[in-house]
Short mmCIF file of C-alpha atoms in Angstrom, two decimals:
data_model
loop_
_atom_site.label_atom_id
_atom_site.label_comp_id
_atom_site.label_asym_id
_atom_site.label_seq_id
_atom_site.Cartn_x
_atom_site.Cartn_y
_atom_site.Cartn_z
CA MET R 1 -0.19 -15.03 4.77
CA THR R 2 -3.47 -13.82 6.21
CA LEU R 3 -3.95 -10.07 6.20
CA SER R 4 -6.03 -8.21 8.74
CA ALA R 5 -9.52 -7.10 7.72
CA GLU R 6 -8.34 -3.48 7.52
CA CYS R 7 -5.49 -4.31 5.17
CA THR R 8 -7.63 -6.61 3.04
CA ASP R 9 -10.35 -3.96 2.72
CA PHE R 10 -7.93 -1.46 1.23
CA CYS R 11 -6.39 -4.01 -1.10
CA THR R 12 -9.71 -5.28 -2.43
CA GLN R 13 -11.34 -1.85 -2.72
CA PRO R 14 -8.75 0.40 -4.35
CA THR R 15 -11.36 3.03 -5.08
CA VAL R 16 -11.38 3.85 -1.37
CA ASP R 17 -9.34 7.00 -0.94
CA PHE R 18 -6.64 5.13 0.90
CA TYR R 19 -4.22 8.02 1.21
CA LYS R 20 -6.69 10.52 2.65
CA VAL R 21 -7.90 7.98 5.17
CA LEU R 22 -4.33 7.37 6.26
CA ILE R 23 -3.37 11.03 6.39
CA TYR R 24 -6.51 12.52 7.91
CA LYS R 25 -6.88 9.82 10.49
CA ASN R 26 -3.20 10.35 11.28
CA LEU R 27 -2.76 6.66 10.62
CA THR R 28 -3.84 5.90 14.19
CA TYR R 29 -6.45 3.48 12.90
CA TYR R 30 -3.64 1.46 11.39
CA SER R 31 -1.07 1.95 14.14
CA ASP R 32 -1.50 -1.52 15.61
CA LEU R 33 -1.12 -3.65 12.50
CA PRO R 34 1.53 -6.35 12.56
CA LYS R 35 4.72 -5.09 10.88
CA ASP R 36 4.40 -7.44 7.91
CA GLN R 37 1.01 -5.95 7.06
CA TYR R 38 2.48 -2.48 6.76
CA ARG R 39 4.53 -3.91 3.92
CA TYR R 40 1.33 -4.79 2.05
CA LEU R 41 -0.23 -1.38 2.70
CA ARG R 42 2.92 0.37 1.52
CA ASN R 43 3.12 -1.74 -1.61
CA LEU R 44 -0.56 -1.18 -2.34
CA ILE R 45 0.41 2.35 -3.30
CA TYR R 46 2.89 0.99 -5.82
CA ALA R 47 0.46 -1.68 -7.04
CA ARG R 48 -2.15 0.96 -7.82
CA HIS R 49 0.35 2.43 -10.28
CA GLY R 50 1.22 -0.96 -11.80
CA TYR R 51 4.60 -1.50 -10.20
CA ILE R 52 5.88 -4.95 -11.16
CA PHE R 53 7.03 -6.60 -7.97
CA LYS R 54 10.29 -8.52 -7.74
CA SER R 55 9.10 -10.16 -4.55
CA ALA R 56 7.14 -13.31 -5.39
CA ASP R 57 4.69 -12.95 -2.50
CA LEU R 58 3.75 -9.37 -3.41
CA ASN R 59 3.50 -10.23 -7.09
CA GLU R 60 1.26 -13.18 -6.31
CA TYR R 61 -0.89 -11.22 -3.86
CA PHE R 62 -1.58 -8.17 -6.02
CA SER R 63 -2.01 -10.23 -9.19
CA LYS R 64 -5.20 -11.62 -7.63
CA PHE R 65 -6.97 -8.30 -8.05
CA ASN R 66 -8.56 -7.31 -11.33
CA TRP R 67 -7.60 -3.66 -10.77
CA TYR R 68 -3.87 -4.50 -10.72
CA LYS R 69 -2.41 -3.80 -14.14
CA PRO R 70 1.38 -4.31 -14.35
CA ASN R 71 3.01 -1.27 -15.89
CA PRO R 72 6.44 -1.95 -17.43
CA ASN R 73 6.89 1.83 -17.64
CA PHE R 74 6.39 2.40 -13.90
CA SER R 75 8.39 5.27 -12.49
CA GLU R 76 8.50 6.90 -9.05
CA ASP R 77 7.44 10.03 -10.92
CA LEU R 78 3.94 8.54 -11.12
CA LEU R 79 3.57 8.88 -7.34
CA THR R 80 1.97 11.98 -5.91
CA ASN R 81 3.52 13.84 -2.99
CA GLU R 82 0.68 12.55 -0.84
CA GLU R 83 1.52 8.97 -1.82
CA LYS R 84 5.22 9.54 -1.14
CA ASP R 85 4.35 10.91 2.31
CA CYS R 86 2.24 7.82 3.01
CA ILE R 87 5.04 5.51 1.90
CA GLU R 88 7.47 7.33 4.16
CA TYR R 89 5.13 7.10 7.14
CA ILE R 90 4.32 3.44 6.55
CA LEU R 91 8.04 2.64 6.25
CA LYS R 92 8.59 4.21 9.67
CA LYS R 93 5.82 2.06 11.13
CA GLU R 94 7.20 -0.97 9.35
CA ASN R 95 10.60 -0.33 10.89
CA GLY R 96 9.13 0.17 14.35
CA LYS R 97 9.62 3.93 14.60
#
């Protein structure tokens, strides 16, 4: 899978304040991504907290980055409200809404 430059930038530079960019730009900058790329953006939020992916492609993709540290104790409680809002919005885009 080849990700767009926008998606790749966020995945390779996790220090970028991903959530604020998405929220304060109203996500319009990312409104034209192919649906499958929204899946990677959404899961980036989980990856930043060490979520261990069951999906082989996501596990393989995020394991490439030195910042990704699998956390066997991952819990949804680790997510901020801002992150949860982003996930919800990205899911809507992913589902074509």
